[in-house]
Structure formats: structure tokens, C-alpha cells
């Protein structure tokens, strides 16, 4: 299942909820297949040689750009539209910057959840999710 987006958005092909992409794929299922393959390959490459040493919002956007730029021109940019996927609404676009600031500040205060017992790590991760 793909993203839930208003079909009139400029980020989608006219009359669809298919995100405009570098391959001009207009079928949602095909785009999902291609995205899975490309992002999985890029993720494996990132894990072999990470590009950043910090974990903040800038790093998050760098990672997004690295993972998705083969497919989407806007990869790594702060989202400007509201979307959902698989019934889960993403953070409202106009709240992304402030939410990211709060989340990454909390992560620093919580020492990025490092050095925690497994159960405490899981609790912390669930809290952030």
C-alpha cells in the first residue's frame, strides 16, 4: 500500500497519489517495488560507510537524501505536504522543524538511548516512536 496524499498535489502525477519520480513510474505498485530495491541497496551501502558522525536533524536529512535521491528529486528536503502511509499519519508538514528540534534535543538528553539495558532501550524507543 502506498502513501495517502491528496491527488491534486504538485508532488504527484495528475489525478493520482503516485509521487513524481525520476523514472516516471506512474503505477503505485511498480514504484513501491523499485523504491524497495533502490532504498535497500542504498541502505546496505550506507551501513558499510556511514556519511555522518552526528545524529541530528541535518544527519536525518542527509540520510534521507542518500537513501531516496536516486528516485525522488526532493529527497533530503523538509517535507512541505501532509502525508500518511499504511493508515499512519506522518508529522504535519508545518510542525516538522519544531518537532525535529524537540526530538533530537530529547535524544541528546537521553544520550541517544545508549548504554541502556535492553528493556530500558525498548521503552525509550517506544516513547520516541
Steps between C-alpha positions, in 0.01 A plus 500: 500500500629842409483846643173677570533836334257742345505419127510868405841548659783628286717215634276240334416416142171670400193316629706249699666455836818372333799713593684659206822308462816497292390189307158642410337191653128570529387164637499498881584131537790524255630814674486320836701210353764729354517705821552186708786378281675838470466596866609156619814523286577855616440398863753217468748747351442751784551233764833409340620861503284747698529862379437682827628476854223695674139406547293813462240634257768592245628141516146368463451706183841391366402138553162557331673662202747211477228236515241659271680737259526237226121504487376842616638846421378634837680236710662648809287813500256579777156385391248774419186286458302279737511127430416164654607145421330176597245697703765681706508879470846652482588812698310798355727684256477831684617333824799305367773752590373559854431129559844405374657754732314354799574139406870547438540713814337220701724243334808695604368528857432124497851436358345354183368210710850353524627300795151386596386155595296337224162560666585864573615548140174355368298722735696805385459410133127450543477835675669674204288314247 
